[in-house]
Amino acid sequence: MAQRPYIVGNWKMHGTRSMLAEARAIDRAAERLIKVEVALAPPATLIHAIRKEAGLIGVGAQDCHAAEGGAHTGDISAAMLKDAGADFVIVGHSERRADHCESDAIVQPKARSALAAGLAVIVCVGETEQQRNAGEAERVVAGQLAGSLPQGDLVADKIAEKIIVAYEPVWAIGTGRVPTVEDIGAMHRAIRAKLVEIYGEAGAAIRILYGGSVKPENAAELLAADEVGGALVGGASLTAESFVGIIAAAADRDG
Ligand code: PGA
C-alpha cells in the first residue's frame, strides 16, 4: 500500500497547556520521521493551541455533536472544531459508547456532520471481551461498521481521505493486553471486506488503524499485522518519548 502509516494519539481527558511541550516535541519528531503521518487528538480545549504550536502534525477532536449548532449546552459542533483548527474528529470511541450511551444511531450522524463540516472522521469499532469469548467479535464489529459509518452523498469521492476506521477491542484499551497478531489480521481482513461491501472498490483504500495498549515495545509487531494501516494510541501518546517510539516503529515498518 502506498499510503503512509497513520499514527494518531488520543489524549482522552488528559492535558492542559503544560503539555504543549510534548506536542511540540512530537511535531519535531514527525518532521524527521516523514514516512509516517502523525496526528494528535487532544481535549478540545487544546486544539487551537496545538494547531498553532505544532504545525506539521494533524490535530483532531475526540467527539462532536451531530447538529450544526443550537441549544445543546456543553456540546461542540464539527464546524466549531474545524474553526478551532481541527482536521479530523474521532467518533464512536468505546469510552463514549459506554460513558454516554452512544449507539451506532448516535455515532453515524456525528460522522456525517464531521464530513459535512470538512473534517475527516475516525470511526471506532470493537468488541467486548464477553463478545469475543462468545465468538461474536466479527459479527459485532460488522454491525458497528454498518451502523456507524457515514454513507450517501458526503462520501461520493475521496473516501480514503475522509474516512478512517479504528479497530479497538474494548478489553485491550488501557489494560496492557493485546490480541494476537493473527487475531488482529483476521479482524482487519473482515473489516476490509465489510468496507468494500459498503463503499465498493473505494473501501479498499480506507485506512484501518489498530488501537488498544499499543506501546513502543509492541508497536512493530502490531503494525506488521495484515491490513493494519496505523495505530490509535491512548496512554502511550501522552509523552513525546513513548509516542515517538511508536512513530519510529511505524517508520521502520516500510523499510
Ligand atoms: P490505550 O487506549 O492505548 O491507552 O489502550 C487506546 C484508545 O482508547 O484509543
CSV table of C-alpha atoms and ligand atoms in Angstrom, one decimal:
chain,number,residue,atom,x,y,z
A,1,MET,CA,0.0,0.0,0.0
A,2,ALA,CA,1.4,3.4,-0.9
A,3,GLN,CA,-0.3,5.2,2.0
A,4,ARG,CA,1.9,6.3,4.8
A,5,PRO,CA,1.2,4.6,8.2
A,6,TYR,CA,-1.1,6.9,10.2
A,7,ILE,CA,-0.3,7.1,14.0
A,8,VAL,CA,-2.9,9.0,16.0
A,9,GLY,CA,-2.5,9.9,19.7
A,10,ASN,CA,-5.8,10.1,21.7
A,11,TRP,CA,-5.1,12.1,24.8
A,12,LYS,CA,-8.6,11.4,26.2
A,13,MET,CA,-9.3,13.7,29.2
A,14,HIS,CA,-5.7,14.4,29.8
A,15,GLY,CA,-3.8,17.6,29.0
A,16,THR,CA,-3.5,21.2,30.0
A,17,ARG,CA,-1.3,23.8,28.4
A,18,SER,CA,1.6,22.4,30.3
A,19,MET,CA,1.5,19.5,27.8
A,20,LEU,CA,2.1,21.7,24.8
A,21,ALA,CA,5.8,21.0,25.2
A,22,GLU,CA,5.0,17.3,24.5
A,23,ALA,CA,3.1,18.3,21.4
A,24,ARG,CA,5.9,20.4,20.1
A,25,ALA,CA,8.4,17.6,20.7
A,26,ILE,CA,6.1,15.2,18.8
A,27,ASP,CA,5.8,17.7,16.0
A,28,ARG,CA,9.6,17.9,15.7
A,29,ALA,CA,9.9,14.1,15.6
A,30,ALA,CA,7.2,14.0,12.9
A,31,GLU,CA,9.4,16.4,10.8
A,32,ARG,CA,12.2,13.8,11.0
A,33,LEU,CA,10.1,10.7,10.6
A,34,ILE,CA,8.5,11.8,7.4
A,35,LYS,CA,7.4,8.3,6.3
A,36,VAL,CA,4.7,8.4,8.9
A,37,GLU,CA,1.6,10.6,9.1
A,38,VAL,CA,1.2,11.7,12.7
A,39,ALA,CA,-1.8,13.3,14.5
A,40,LEU,CA,-2.9,14.2,18.0
A,41,ALA,CA,-6.5,14.3,19.3
A,42,PRO,CA,-6.1,16.4,22.5
A,43,PRO,CA,-9.0,17.6,24.6
A,44,ALA,CA,-11.0,20.2,22.7
A,45,THR,CA,-9.5,22.9,24.9
A,46,LEU,CA,-6.1,22.4,23.4
A,47,ILE,CA,-6.9,22.0,19.7
A,48,HIS,CA,-6.3,25.7,18.9
A,49,ALA,CA,-3.0,25.9,20.8
A,50,ILE,CA,-1.6,22.7,19.3
A,51,ARG,CA,-2.6,23.8,15.9
A,52,LYS,CA,-0.6,27.0,16.4
A,53,GLU,CA,2.4,25.4,18.0
A,54,ALA,CA,2.7,22.1,16.2
A,55,GLY,CA,2.4,23.0,12.5
A,56,LEU,CA,3.2,19.6,10.9
A,57,ILE,CA,1.1,17.1,12.7
A,58,GLY,CA,-2.6,16.7,12.2
A,59,VAL,CA,-4.9,17.8,15.0
A,60,GLY,CA,-8.3,16.5,15.8
A,61,ALA,CA,-11.1,16.2,18.4
A,62,GLN,CA,-12.4,13.2,20.3
A,63,ASP,CA,-16.1,13.8,19.7
A,64,CYS,CA,-18.5,16.2,18.2
A,65,HIS,CA,-22.3,16.9,18.3
A,66,ALA,CA,-24.3,15.8,15.3
A,67,ALA,CA,-26.1,19.1,15.0
A,68,GLU,CA,-24.6,22.2,13.4
A,69,GLY,CA,-25.4,24.3,16.4
A,70,GLY,CA,-28.3,25.0,18.7
A,71,ALA,CA,-29.4,24.6,22.3
A,72,HIS,CA,-27.0,21.8,23.4
A,73,THR,CA,-25.3,23.0,26.5
A,74,GLY,CA,-21.8,21.8,26.8
A,75,ASP,CA,-21.6,20.3,23.3
A,76,ILE,CA,-19.3,21.3,20.4
A,77,SER,CA,-20.2,21.0,16.8
A,78,ALA,CA,-17.9,19.8,14.0
A,79,ALA,CA,-17.9,23.2,12.4
A,80,MET,CA,-16.6,24.7,15.7
A,81,LEU,CA,-13.9,22.1,15.9
A,82,LYS,CA,-12.9,23.0,12.3
A,83,ASP,CA,-12.9,26.7,13.2
A,84,ALA,CA,-10.6,25.9,16.2
A,85,GLY,CA,-8.1,24.2,13.8
A,86,ALA,CA,-9.1,20.6,13.8
A,87,ASP,CA,-8.5,18.4,10.7
A,88,PHE,CA,-10.5,15.4,11.9
A,89,VAL,CA,-12.7,14.0,14.7
A,90,ILE,CA,-12.8,10.6,16.4
A,91,VAL,CA,-16.4,9.3,16.8
A,92,GLY,CA,-17.8,6.2,18.4
A,93,HIS,CA,-14.9,5.6,20.8
A,94,SER,CA,-15.9,2.8,23.2
A,95,GLU,CA,-15.5,5.1,26.1
A,96,ARG,CA,-18.1,7.4,24.6
A,97,ARG,CA,-20.3,4.4,23.7
A,98,ALA,CA,-20.1,3.3,27.4
A,99,ASP,CA,-19.9,6.6,29.3
A,100,HIS,CA,-22.5,8.5,27.1
A,101,CYS,CA,-24.6,5.5,25.9
A,102,GLU,CA,-23.7,6.3,22.3
A,103,SER,CA,-25.2,3.7,20.0
A,104,ASP,CA,-24.5,3.4,16.3
A,105,ALA,CA,-27.6,5.5,15.6
A,106,ILE,CA,-25.9,8.4,17.5
A,107,VAL,CA,-22.4,7.9,16.1
A,108,GLN,CA,-23.4,7.8,12.4
A,109,PRO,CA,-25.0,11.3,12.4
A,110,LYS,CA,-21.9,12.6,14.2
A,111,ALA,CA,-19.7,11.1,11.4
A,112,ARG,CA,-21.9,12.7,8.8
A,113,SER,CA,-21.8,16.1,10.4
A,114,ALA,CA,-18.0,15.9,10.6
A,115,LEU,CA,-17.7,15.2,6.9
A,116,ALA,CA,-20.2,18.0,6.2
A,117,ALA,CA,-18.0,20.4,8.1
A,118,GLY,CA,-15.0,19.4,6.1
A,119,LEU,CA,-13.3,17.2,8.7
A,120,ALA,CA,-12.0,13.7,8.3
A,121,VAL,CA,-13.5,11.2,10.6
A,122,ILE,CA,-12.0,8.3,12.6
A,123,VAL,CA,-14.8,5.8,13.3
A,124,CYS,CA,-14.1,3.5,16.2
A,125,VAL,CA,-15.4,-0.1,16.5
A,126,GLY,CA,-14.5,-3.0,18.7
A,127,GLU,CA,-15.9,-5.9,20.6
A,128,THR,CA,-16.0,-6.5,24.4
A,129,GLU,CA,-14.2,-9.5,26.0
A,130,GLN,CA,-17.5,-11.2,26.5
A,131,GLN,CA,-18.4,-10.8,22.9
A,132,ARG,CA,-15.0,-12.2,21.8
A,133,ASN,CA,-15.3,-15.2,24.1
A,134,ALA,CA,-18.8,-15.9,22.7
A,135,GLY,CA,-17.3,-16.0,19.2
A,136,GLU,CA,-19.2,-12.9,18.2
A,137,ALA,CA,-16.4,-10.4,17.6
A,138,GLU,CA,-16.6,-10.2,13.8
A,139,ARG,CA,-20.3,-10.1,13.8
A,140,VAL,CA,-20.4,-7.3,16.4
A,141,VAL,CA,-17.8,-5.2,14.5
A,142,ALA,CA,-19.5,-5.7,11.2
A,143,GLY,CA,-22.7,-4.4,12.7
A,144,GLN,CA,-21.0,-1.4,14.2
A,145,LEU,CA,-19.4,-0.6,10.8
A,146,ALA,CA,-22.8,-0.9,9.0
A,147,GLY,CA,-24.4,1.3,11.7
A,148,SER,CA,-21.8,3.9,12.3
A,149,LEU,CA,-20.1,4.6,9.0
A,150,PRO,CA,-21.3,7.6,7.1
A,151,GLN,CA,-22.9,6.8,3.7
A,152,GLY,CA,-24.6,8.7,0.9
A,153,ASP,CA,-23.6,11.9,-0.9
A,154,LEU,CA,-21.0,13.0,1.5
A,155,VAL,CA,-18.8,10.0,0.7
A,156,ALA,CA,-19.1,10.1,-3.0
A,157,ASP,CA,-15.4,10.8,-3.6
A,158,LYS,CA,-12.1,10.9,-1.8
A,159,ILE,CA,-13.4,8.3,0.7
A,160,ALA,CA,-9.9,7.2,1.8
A,161,GLU,CA,-9.0,10.8,2.7
A,162,LYS,CA,-12.2,11.4,4.7
A,163,ILE,CA,-12.8,8.1,6.5
A,164,ILE,CA,-10.6,6.1,8.7
A,165,VAL,CA,-11.6,3.1,10.8
A,166,ALA,CA,-10.1,2.3,14.1
A,167,TYR,CA,-10.5,-1.2,15.4
A,168,GLU,CA,-10.1,-1.1,19.2
A,169,PRO,CA,-11.1,-4.3,21.1
A,170,VAL,CA,-12.6,-2.8,24.3
A,171,TRP,CA,-10.8,-5.3,26.5
A,172,ALA,CA,-7.4,-4.2,25.1
A,173,ILE,CA,-7.9,-0.5,25.9
A,174,GLY,CA,-5.7,0.7,28.8
A,175,THR,CA,-5.2,-2.9,30.0
A,176,GLY,CA,-1.8,-3.8,28.6
A,177,ARG,CA,-3.4,-6.8,26.9
A,178,VAL,CA,-3.4,-7.1,23.1
A,179,PRO,CA,-4.9,-9.6,20.7
A,180,THR,CA,-2.5,-11.9,18.8
A,181,VAL,CA,-1.2,-10.6,15.5
A,182,GLU,CA,-3.2,-13.4,13.9
A,183,ASP,CA,-6.4,-12.2,15.5
A,184,ILE,CA,-5.7,-8.6,14.6
A,185,GLY,CA,-5.0,-9.7,11.0
A,186,ALA,CA,-8.2,-11.7,10.8
A,187,MET,CA,-10.3,-8.9,12.2
A,188,HIS,CA,-8.7,-6.3,9.9
A,189,ARG,CA,-9.4,-8.5,6.9
A,190,ALA,CA,-13.0,-8.9,8.0
A,191,ILE,CA,-13.3,-5.1,8.3
A,192,ARG,CA,-11.7,-4.6,4.9
A,193,ALA,CA,-14.3,-7.0,3.4
A,194,LYS,CA,-17.1,-5.0,5.1
A,195,LEU,CA,-15.7,-1.7,3.8
A,196,VAL,CA,-15.7,-3.0,0.3
A,197,GLU,CA,-19.2,-4.2,0.7
A,198,ILE,CA,-20.3,-0.8,1.9
A,199,TYR,CA,-18.3,1.5,-0.3
A,200,GLY,CA,-17.4,-0.7,-3.3
A,201,GLU,CA,-13.8,-0.6,-4.5
A,202,ALA,CA,-13.2,2.7,-2.7
A,203,GLY,CA,-13.4,0.8,0.5
A,204,ALA,CA,-10.2,-1.0,-0.4
A,205,ALA,CA,-8.2,2.2,0.3
A,206,ILE,CA,-9.6,3.2,3.6
A,207,ARG,CA,-7.1,3.0,6.4
A,208,ILE,CA,-7.8,0.7,9.3
A,209,LEU,CA,-6.0,1.5,12.5
A,210,TYR,CA,-5.4,-0.8,15.4
A,211,GLY,CA,-5.9,0.6,18.9
A,212,GLY,CA,-5.6,-0.9,22.4
A,213,SER,CA,-2.4,-0.9,24.5
A,214,VAL,CA,-0.1,0.0,21.7
A,215,LYS,CA,3.3,0.8,23.2
A,216,PRO,CA,6.8,1.4,21.8
A,217,GLU,CA,7.7,-2.2,22.7
A,218,ASN,CA,4.9,-3.9,20.8
A,219,ALA,CA,4.2,-1.4,18.0
A,220,ALA,CA,6.4,-3.0,15.4
A,221,GLU,CA,4.7,-6.4,15.8
A,222,LEU,CA,1.2,-4.9,15.9
A,223,LEU,CA,1.8,-2.7,12.9
A,224,ALA,CA,3.0,-5.6,10.9
A,225,ALA,CA,-0.4,-7.4,11.2
A,226,ASP,CA,-2.4,-7.8,8.0
A,227,GLU,CA,-4.3,-4.7,6.8
A,228,VAL,CA,-3.1,-2.6,9.7
A,229,GLY,CA,-2.6,1.0,8.3
A,230,GLY,CA,-1.6,2.6,11.6
A,231,ALA,CA,-2.5,2.9,15.2
A,232,LEU,CA,-4.7,4.8,17.6
A,233,VAL,CA,-2.7,5.3,20.8
A,234,GLY,CA,-4.1,6.3,24.2
A,235,GLY,CA,-1.8,6.2,27.2
A,236,ALA,CA,1.5,5.9,25.3
A,237,SER,CA,0.7,9.1,23.3
A,238,LEU,CA,0.8,11.3,26.4
A,239,THR,CA,4.6,11.8,26.4
A,240,ALA,CA,6.7,12.5,23.4
A,241,GLU,CA,9.2,9.9,24.5
A,242,SER,CA,6.8,7.0,24.2
A,243,PHE,CA,4.7,8.3,21.3
A,244,VAL,CA,7.8,8.9,19.2
A,245,GLY,CA,8.9,5.4,19.9
A,246,ILE,CA,5.7,4.2,18.2
A,247,ILE,CA,6.1,6.6,15.3
A,248,ALA,CA,9.7,5.4,14.8
A,249,ALA,CA,8.5,1.8,14.8
A,250,ALA,CA,6.0,2.7,12.1
A,251,ALA,CA,8.7,4.5,10.1
A,252,ASP,CA,10.8,1.3,10.2
A,253,ARG,CA,8.0,-0.9,9.1
A,254,ASP,CA,8.2,0.1,5.5
A,255,GLY,CA,12.0,-0.1,5.5
B,1,PGA,P1,-4.7,2.8,25.1
B,1,PGA,O1,-6.0,3.5,24.5
B,1,PGA,O2,-3.6,2.9,24.1
B,1,PGA,O3,-4.4,3.5,26.4
B,1,PGA,O4,-5.0,1.4,25.3
B,1,PGA,C1,-6.3,3.4,23.1
B,1,PGA,C2,-7.6,4.2,22.8
B,1,PGA,O5,-8.5,4.1,23.6
B,1,PGA,O6,-7.7,4.8,21.8
